[in-house]
Short mmCIF file of C-alpha atoms in Angstrom, two decimals:
data_model
loop_
_atom_site.label_atom_id
_atom_site.label_comp_id
_atom_site.label_asym_id
_atom_site.label_seq_id
_atom_site.Cartn_x
_atom_site.Cartn_y
_atom_site.Cartn_z
CA MET A 241 -41.12 22.80 13.15
CA LYS A 242 -44.08 25.67 12.33
CA GLN A 243 -47.10 25.55 14.71
CA ASP A 244 -50.39 26.20 13.48
CA THR A 245 -51.30 28.76 15.22
CA ASN A 246 -55.44 28.21 14.25
CA SER A 247 -55.25 25.05 16.79
CA PHE A 248 -54.62 26.84 20.12
CA LEU A 249 -58.23 29.08 18.96
CA PRO A 250 -59.80 29.86 20.44
CA LEU A 251 -58.85 31.44 23.25
CA SER A 252 -60.19 31.75 27.16
CA PRO A 253 -61.37 35.17 27.89
CA ALA A 254 -58.52 33.69 31.38
CA THR A 255 -55.19 33.17 28.30
CA LEU A 256 -56.34 35.98 26.02
CA HIS A 257 -55.92 38.60 29.05
CA ILE A 258 -52.52 36.97 29.58
CA LEU A 259 -51.11 37.01 26.13
CA LEU A 260 -52.63 39.72 26.04
CA SER A 261 -50.40 41.23 28.86
CA LEU A 262 -47.73 40.14 27.93
CA ALA A 263 -47.10 40.92 24.46
CA GLY A 264 -45.77 43.99 25.55
CA GLU A 265 -43.53 44.00 28.01
CA GLU A 266 -41.87 40.99 30.28
CA LEU A 267 -43.35 40.78 33.67
CA HIS A 268 -44.61 38.78 37.19
CA GLY A 269 -47.35 36.67 38.11
CA TYR A 270 -48.98 39.69 40.07
CA GLY A 271 -47.86 42.79 37.16
CA ILE A 272 -49.75 40.22 34.21
CA MET A 273 -52.78 40.71 37.33
CA GLN A 274 -52.54 44.47 37.53
CA GLU A 275 -52.15 44.06 33.64
CA VAL A 276 -55.10 42.10 33.27
CA GLN A 277 -57.03 44.67 35.06
CA ARG A 278 -56.36 47.37 33.68
CA GLN A 279 -57.64 46.85 30.62
CA SER A 280 -60.54 45.98 31.28
CA ASP A 281 -61.03 48.99 33.50
CA GLY A 282 -61.19 46.88 36.42
CA GLN A 283 -64.83 44.28 35.04
CA TYR A 284 -61.60 41.22 34.65
CA LYS A 285 -60.31 40.22 38.03
CA LEU A 286 -57.65 37.21 36.83
CA GLY A 287 -56.78 35.34 40.61
CA PRO A 288 -53.90 33.27 41.14
CA GLY A 289 -55.41 30.31 40.65
CA THR A 290 -56.56 31.49 37.68
CA LEU A 291 -53.78 33.18 36.41
CA TYR A 292 -50.74 30.27 36.96
CA ASP A 293 -53.35 27.40 36.13
CA ASN A 294 -53.03 29.17 32.43
CA LEU A 295 -49.59 30.36 33.13
CA GLN A 296 -49.03 26.04 33.86
CA LYS A 297 -50.18 25.44 30.80
CA LEU A 298 -49.23 28.11 28.25
CA ILE A 299 -46.22 27.10 29.07
CA GLU A 300 -46.15 24.20 28.15
CA ARG A 301 -47.35 24.46 25.05
CA ARG A 302 -45.35 27.13 24.04
CA LEU A 303 -46.74 30.37 24.28
CA VAL A 304 -45.23 31.67 27.30
CA GLU A 305 -41.57 31.40 28.80
CA GLU A 306 -40.47 31.87 31.95
CA LEU A 307 -37.97 34.08 32.56
CA GLY A 308 -36.82 32.88 36.01
CA HIS A 309 -36.55 35.66 38.81
CA ARG A 310 -34.72 39.29 38.36
CA PRO A 311 -31.49 40.45 40.47
CA GLY A 312 -32.83 43.15 41.90
CA ASP A 313 -36.53 42.63 42.65
CA ASP A 314 -38.66 44.09 45.14
CA ASP A 315 -39.76 40.93 45.45
CA SER A 316 -37.51 37.46 45.36
CA ARG A 317 -40.16 35.94 44.58
CA ARG A 318 -41.19 36.54 41.23
CA ARG A 319 -40.39 35.03 38.65
CA TYR A 320 -41.21 37.09 34.93
CA TYR A 321 -42.55 35.06 32.06
CA ARG A 322 -42.17 36.76 28.44
CA LEU A 323 -45.46 35.65 25.51
CA SER A 324 -43.06 33.92 23.31
CA SER A 325 -43.03 33.52 18.56
CA LEU A 326 -45.47 31.15 18.92
CA GLY A 327 -48.31 33.25 21.31
CA ARG A 328 -47.86 36.02 19.44
CA GLY A 329 -48.74 34.15 16.48
CA VAL A 330 -51.44 32.93 18.56
CA LEU A 331 -51.74 35.19 19.67
CA ALA A 332 -52.16 37.40 17.02
CA ALA A 333 -55.15 34.91 14.71
CA GLU A 334 -57.41 35.64 17.99
CA ILE A 335 -57.24 38.58 17.11
CA SER A 336 -57.74 38.30 14.00
CA ARG A 337 -60.50 35.91 14.19
CA LEU A 338 -62.51 37.94 17.04
CA ASP A 339 -62.24 41.21 15.20
CA GLY A 340 -63.90 39.25 12.47
CA VAL A 341 -66.37 39.06 14.53
CA VAL A 342 -66.35 42.15 15.54
CA ARG A 343 -66.95 43.05 12.09
CA GLU A 344 -69.75 41.04 11.89
CA GLY A 345 -71.68 41.75 14.65
CA LYS A 346 -71.34 45.62 13.70
CA LEU A 347 -72.84 44.95 10.60
CA ARG A 348 -75.22 42.52 10.76
CA LEU A 349 -76.59 44.63 13.94
CA GLN A 350 -76.41 47.52 11.23
CA THR A 351 -78.74 45.88 9.28
CA ARG A 352 -81.44 44.81 11.66
CA PRO A 353 -84.01 45.50 9.79
CA ARG A 354 -86.77 47.18 12.06
CA ARG A 355 -89.90 46.71 13.26
CA ALA A 356 -92.33 48.86 12.21
CA MET B 103 -54.36 33.51 60.12
CA LEU B 104 -56.05 34.51 56.29
CA ARG B 105 -52.46 34.03 55.64
CA PHE B 106 -51.87 30.52 57.56
CA ILE B 107 -55.08 28.96 55.79
CA TYR B 108 -54.05 30.68 52.90
CA ARG B 109 -49.87 28.38 53.24
CA GLY B 110 -52.53 25.11 54.06
CA VAL B 111 -54.04 25.01 51.13
CA LEU B 112 -51.32 26.14 48.74
CA ARG B 113 -49.97 22.99 50.15
CA ALA B 114 -52.05 21.33 49.47
CA HIS B 115 -51.82 21.49 45.67
CA PRO B 116 -50.32 18.93 43.63
CA SER B 117 -46.09 18.96 44.38
CA TRP B 118 -45.36 19.96 40.62
CA PHE B 119 -47.81 23.35 40.70
CA ARG B 120 -46.90 23.51 44.48
CA ARG B 121 -42.82 23.98 43.52
CA ARG B 122 -42.86 26.23 40.41
CA PHE B 123 -46.07 28.37 41.70
CA ALA B 124 -46.60 28.56 45.32
CA ASP B 125 -44.15 30.88 46.77
CA GLU B 126 -45.21 33.85 43.36
CA MET B 127 -48.73 32.76 44.95
CA LEU B 128 -48.07 34.04 48.55
CA SER B 129 -45.98 36.51 47.67
CA ILE B 130 -49.48 37.79 45.99
CA PHE B 131 -51.07 37.31 48.72
CA ASP B 132 -48.13 38.91 50.93
CA GLN B 133 -48.72 42.22 47.90
CA THR B 134 -53.60 42.38 48.36
CA GLN B 135 -54.53 45.16 50.98
CA GLY B 136 -58.02 44.62 52.63
CA PRO B 137 -59.68 41.07 54.19
CA LEU B 138 -61.50 40.64 51.63
CA GLU B 139 -59.36 40.50 49.37
CA ALA B 140 -56.80 38.23 51.42
CA ALA B 141 -60.62 36.26 51.51
CA ARG B 142 -61.20 36.36 47.65
CA LEU B 143 -57.66 35.22 47.09
CA LEU B 144 -58.01 32.68 49.14
CA GLY B 145 -61.61 31.07 47.77
CA ASP B 146 -60.21 32.19 44.34
CA GLY B 147 -56.96 29.23 46.53
CA VAL B 148 -59.45 26.16 47.12
CA ILE B 149 -60.84 25.97 43.71
CA SER B 150 -57.34 26.36 42.58
CA LEU B 151 -56.81 23.38 44.81
CA LEU B 152 -60.22 21.50 43.37
CA ARG B 153 -59.51 21.92 39.93
CA GLN B 154 -55.82 20.93 39.98
CA TRP B 155 -55.93 17.16 41.98
CA THR B 156 -59.81 17.28 39.67
CA LEU B 157 -59.29 18.73 36.27
CA ARG B 158 -55.79 18.21 35.70
CA PRO B 159 -53.83 14.93 36.05
CA GLU B 160 -52.00 15.50 33.81
CA PHE B 161 -49.67 18.01 35.93
CA LEU B 162 -49.80 15.09 39.16
CA ARG B 163 -46.51 14.25 37.85
CA GLU B 164 -43.51 16.23 37.06
CA PRO B 165 -43.37 16.79 32.74
CA ALA B 166 -40.30 14.94 31.30
CA ALA B 167 -37.64 17.39 30.09
CA PRO B 168 -38.01 19.05 26.47
CA ALA B 169 -35.88 17.96 24.44
CA THR B 170 -33.61 21.34 21.87
CA PRO B 171 -34.21 22.17 18.27
CA ASN B 172 -32.12 20.31 16.92
CA GLY B 173 -33.37 16.90 19.06
CA THR B 174 -30.98 16.35 21.65
CA PRO B 175 -33.17 15.59 25.15
CA LEU B 176 -32.31 18.19 27.70
CA PHE B 177 -31.25 16.14 31.38
CA HIS B 178 -31.36 17.92 35.16
CA THR B 179 -30.56 16.33 37.98
CA PHE B 180 -32.44 14.56 40.86
CA GLU B 181 -31.30 16.25 44.40
CA SER B 182 -34.30 18.63 45.32
CA SER B 183 -36.26 16.01 44.27
CA LYS B 184 -38.04 12.83 47.00
CA PRO B 185 -41.23 10.50 46.76
CA ARG B 186 -44.39 11.69 46.42
CA THR B 187 -46.55 11.41 50.11
CA GLU B 188 -49.27 8.89 48.14
CA ALA B 189 -46.05 6.45 46.78
CA LEU B 190 -45.27 6.48 50.01
CA LEU B 191 -48.39 5.85 51.50
CA TYR B 192 -49.69 3.33 49.06
CA GLY B 193 -45.09 1.45 49.47
CA GLY B 194 -46.04 0.82 53.30
CA LEU B 195 -48.83 0.25 53.65
CA LEU B 196 -48.20 -2.86 50.05
CA SER B 197 -45.18 -3.78 51.89
CA LEU B 198 -47.62 -4.60 54.84
CA LEU B 199 -49.41 -6.67 52.86
CA VAL B 200 -47.03 -8.64 50.88
CA LEU B 201 -44.63 -9.35 54.53
CA ASN B 202 -47.90 -10.85 56.25
CA GLY B 203 -49.04 -12.57 53.29
CA ALA B 204 -45.78 -14.59 53.25
CA CYS B 205 -46.64 -15.64 57.36
CA TRP B 206 -50.03 -16.27 56.56
CA THR B 207 -48.80 -18.38 53.78
CA MET B 208 -45.80 -19.97 55.91
CA GLY B 209 -48.33 -20.30 58.94
CA TYR B 210 -50.56 -22.01 56.89
CA ALA B 211 -48.32 -24.09 55.10
CA TRP B 212 -46.14 -25.66 58.54
CA ASN B 213 -50.13 -26.57 59.91
CA HIS B 214 -50.94 -28.18 57.04
CA PRO B 215 -48.43 -30.19 54.81
CA SER B 216 -50.45 -30.93 52.10
CA PHE B 217 -50.62 -27.36 50.85
CA VAL B 218 -46.82 -27.01 50.69
CA TRP B 219 -44.57 -30.25 51.57
CA ILE B 220 -41.85 -30.04 54.59
CA GLN B 221 -40.14 -32.99 55.36
CA GLN B 222 -40.65 -33.22 59.32
CA PRO B 223 -39.22 -35.39 60.79
CA VAL B 224 -41.54 -38.87 62.00
CA ILE B 225 -40.12 -41.15 65.18
CA ARG B 226 -41.93 -44.21 66.14
CA ALA B 227 -40.89 -47.39 67.58
CA PRO B 228 -41.73 -50.35 67.05
CA GLU B 229 -45.42 -51.46 68.18
CA SER B 230 -42.73 -55.18 69.89
CA TRP B 231 -41.24 -52.48 72.07
CA ARG B 232 -45.25 -50.57 73.66
CA SER B 233 -46.43 -54.13 74.45
CA LYS B 234 -43.59 -55.08 76.07
CA PRO B 235 -43.99 -54.00 80.12
CA PRO B 236 -41.36 -52.24 82.44
CA GLY B 237 -38.32 -53.42 83.37
CA GLN B 238 -38.64 -55.93 80.25
CA GLY B 239 -36.44 -55.47 77.52
CA ALA B 240 -37.92 -52.34 76.14
CA ALA B 241 -36.72 -50.60 79.10
CA THR B 242 -34.08 -51.97 79.66
CA VAL B 243 -33.53 -50.54 76.21
CA ALA B 244 -35.04 -47.30 76.26
CA SER B 245 -32.03 -46.57 78.95
CA ASP B 246 -29.22 -46.71 76.93
CA GLU B 247 -30.48 -44.76 73.50
CA SER B 248 -28.61 -42.41 71.03
CA LEU B 249 -30.38 -40.43 69.20
CA TYR B 250 -28.64 -39.20 65.70
CA THR B 251 -30.21 -37.40 62.67
CA ASP B 252 -28.77 -37.17 59.43
CA GLU B 253 -29.60 -35.33 56.10
CA GLY B 254 -33.00 -34.49 57.26
CA ARG B 255 -33.89 -38.06 58.70
CA VAL B 256 -33.67 -39.21 61.97
CA LEU B 257 -32.30 -42.77 63.46
CA LEU B 258 -32.83 -43.95 66.96
CA VAL B 259 -29.74 -46.38 68.04
CA PHE B 260 -30.63 -48.72 71.20
CA LYS B 261 -27.41 -50.58 71.94
CA SER B 262 -26.76 -52.27 75.68
CA HIS B 263 -22.94 -52.25 76.84
CA ASN B 264 -23.26 -54.72 78.45
CA PRO B 265 -23.52 -58.22 75.79
CA ALA B 266 -26.90 -60.63 75.87
CA PRO B 267 -28.06 -63.60 74.24
CA LYS B 268 -30.49 -61.91 71.38
CA THR B 269 -33.81 -61.32 73.21
CA LYS B 270 -37.23 -60.72 71.22
CA SER B 271 -36.80 -57.23 71.79
CA ASP B 272 -32.87 -57.11 70.35
CA ALA B 273 -34.54 -58.62 67.21
CA SER B 274 -37.43 -55.95 66.59
CA VAL B 275 -34.84 -53.39 67.25
CA ASP B 276 -32.43 -55.32 64.13
CA GLN B 277 -36.05 -55.11 62.18
CA ALA B 278 -36.22 -51.44 62.36
CA LEU B 279 -32.46 -50.54 61.06
CA PRO B 280 -33.17 -51.70 57.92
CA GLN B 281 -35.63 -48.76 57.32
CA SER B 282 -33.12 -45.90 58.78
CA ALA B 283 -30.03 -47.35 58.86
CA GLY B 284 -28.23 -45.63 56.19
CA ALA B 285 -29.17 -42.37 57.75
CA LEU B 286 -26.15 -43.40 60.20
CA SER B 287 -23.93 -40.98 59.54
CA GLU B 288 -20.24 -40.75 60.69
CA ALA B 289 -20.24 -38.86 64.23
CA ALA B 290 -23.26 -42.24 65.05
CA ARG B 291 -19.60 -44.58 64.91
CA GLY B 292 -18.19 -43.04 68.07
CA SER B 293 -21.46 -44.46 69.81
CA VAL B 294 -22.10 -47.30 68.30
CA PRO B 295 -19.72 -50.69 68.43
CA GLY B 296 -16.40 -49.79 67.27
CA ASP B 297 -14.83 -51.21 63.67
CA ALA B 298 -12.27 -53.00 66.65
CA ASP B 299 -15.61 -54.06 68.11
CA VAL B 300 -16.40 -56.66 66.41
CA ASP B 301 -14.98 -59.51 64.76
CA LEU B 302 -15.37 -57.73 61.06
CA GLN B 303 -12.22 -60.87 59.68
CA ALA B 304 -15.17 -63.72 60.64
CA PHE B 305 -17.30 -61.81 58.22
CA VAL B 306 -14.22 -61.96 54.79
CA GLY B 307 -14.99 -65.14 52.38
CA ASN B 308 -17.31 -65.40 49.47
CA TYR B 309 -20.59 -64.81 49.17
CA VAL B 310 -23.15 -66.66 46.39
CA VAL B 311 -26.60 -65.05 45.65
CA ASN B 312 -28.83 -67.54 44.26
CA SER B 313 -32.22 -66.43 44.10
CA GLY B 314 -32.74 -65.03 40.22
CA GLY B 315 -28.94 -66.41 38.87
CA ALA B 316 -25.82 -67.32 40.76
CA GLN B 317 -25.14 -63.53 41.64
CA ALA B 318 -20.61 -63.37 43.47
CA VAL B 319 -20.87 -62.02 46.84
CA ARG B 320 -17.48 -60.55 48.21
CA VAL B 321 -16.36 -58.91 51.76
CA SER B 322 -13.28 -57.41 51.93
CA LEU B 323 -11.39 -56.01 55.17
CA GLU B 324 -9.24 -52.47 53.83
CA ASP B 325 -8.01 -50.33 56.36
CA GLY B 326 -9.20 -52.56 59.04
CA HIS B 327 -13.29 -51.63 57.48
CA LEU B 328 -15.26 -54.00 56.08
CA HIS B 329 -16.30 -53.76 52.22
CA LEU B 330 -18.85 -55.70 50.56
CA GLU B 331 -19.40 -55.73 46.67
CA ILE B 332 -22.36 -57.83 44.17
CA ALA B 333 -20.04 -57.55 40.93
CA GLY B 334 -21.27 -55.59 38.75
CA GLU B 335 -22.87 -54.20 40.50
CA PHE B 336 -22.70 -51.79 44.52
CA ARG B 337 -19.62 -51.80 46.28
CA SER B 338 -19.46 -49.43 49.52
CA SER B 339 -17.86 -49.56 53.08
CA PHE B 340 -19.73 -50.23 55.98
CA VAL B 341 -19.42 -49.56 59.95
CA PRO B 342 -20.60 -51.58 63.06
CA VAL B 343 -24.51 -51.20 65.11
CA SER B 344 -23.82 -54.87 67.12
CA GLN B 345 -22.25 -57.33 66.33
CA SER B 346 -24.13 -58.57 63.55
CA ARG B 347 -25.98 -55.77 62.03
CA LEU B 348 -23.54 -53.49 59.84
CA VAL B 349 -24.50 -50.05 58.03
CA ALA B 350 -23.24 -48.76 54.57
CA VAL B 351 -21.46 -45.09 55.16
CA GLY B 352 -23.34 -43.10 52.94
CA ILE B 353 -26.03 -44.63 51.63
CA ASN B 354 -28.92 -44.24 52.84
CA ASP B 355 -31.82 -48.08 53.28
CA CYS B 356 -28.04 -49.70 53.10
CA ALA B 357 -27.42 -52.44 56.08
CA ILE B 358 -26.07 -56.27 56.31
CA GLU B 359 -26.04 -58.61 59.23
CA PHE B 360 -25.26 -61.64 58.85
CA VAL B 361 -26.16 -64.42 60.39
CA LYS B 362 -23.64 -67.57 62.53
CA ASN B 363 -24.09 -71.25 62.75
CA ALA B 364 -24.51 -73.07 66.13
CA ASP B 365 -20.77 -72.85 66.06
CA GLY B 366 -19.96 -69.31 65.73
CA THR B 367 -18.98 -69.53 61.85
CA VAL B 368 -20.24 -66.97 59.46
CA ALA B 369 -23.33 -68.82 57.67
CA GLN B 370 -24.64 -65.56 55.24
CA VAL B 371 -25.07 -62.17 55.46
CA ASP B 372 -27.92 -60.80 54.00
CA ILE B 373 -28.23 -57.09 52.42
CA PHE B 374 -31.04 -54.81 52.71
CA ARG B 375 -31.81 -51.91 49.79
CA GLY B 376 -33.85 -50.14 49.74
CA ALA B 377 -37.10 -52.44 49.64
CA GLN B 378 -35.07 -55.64 48.53
CA HIS B 379 -33.29 -58.29 50.42
CA LEU B 380 -30.94 -60.43 49.71
CA THR B 381 -29.38 -63.65 50.80
CA ALA B 382 -26.09 -64.76 50.59
CA VAL B 383 -24.45 -68.11 51.41
CA ARG B 384 -21.41 -67.84 52.25
CA ARG B 385 -19.30 -70.73 49.55
#
């Protein structure tokens, strides 16, 4: 049964960054934290507690899939995660929504009347 | 030190979250550099702890196994699962309360029979015995007492090895018997006059109850035991408890007593069945 991606919107900043970081490749928790930091130019630092709290909800909602441990990794405690097709659809819908927000924002800012 | 505290914080998380993510969170903590960064993760861990216990009740328990796309449920084993700590605590506390309540109820019921009726044997001696001065009658009887129980009832049987003329105290004993004679068990038979000690043949014969119409009563001796039969109503075997009194075997509150004439011949039989008293005269 196909779920309506719009029912997940809008996403919280943490959820958006996690989904965005997983959109490129499969990552472990520490990798997600580093990727989020890189995306935000160091402005948004995700703690492990916040990360795994969100991952727990995303896995429960089937937006993210847990892949388990990967043999040959530096740290055997790491588990990898990837974006599910539903998660990718939700991310696309959120980006589209944000795109509309940005477009509308730019439009409003350009047409703002100047005071004399 | 901070790592030790962080591990403690992780251990305090709900079991489902802890089993799933604690190792990874500790792995991330191990990769941090500098005490400031470690302290930041520790603060994050404390906030996570509060959040999981207060805002995530849906994750306090392990979620059910998901179903496959075609609807078939997936199963997993419980080899590594164990009861939650709080469940064990609550269970232990509940067990103590229930046990304590049961013990208190039993104790209260024993001391308050009206709360839950518990049969307790009560033995009362006739008032006539108590009024007797020592050395007369009662004292002689009491020194030769025996106690018999059967079906939760208590019967005191007093007898004398020296046959003597029936005294007032003997009469009192005989009067007390009908109320409890039925409680005499087979075990008691060895301590009271046996069938051979009493001339049972003297009681054999036909009797008739005159009150309420003539009712035939037949007393017979079969295999050395005395039997009494009220025509169409009652039949039982009896064992002697004195020279003139016999009690029914296996029937509560049932006894008979034969009354003799001055010449020693049996004149009548009194039949005691609970509160009922019949007198049958010999034909």
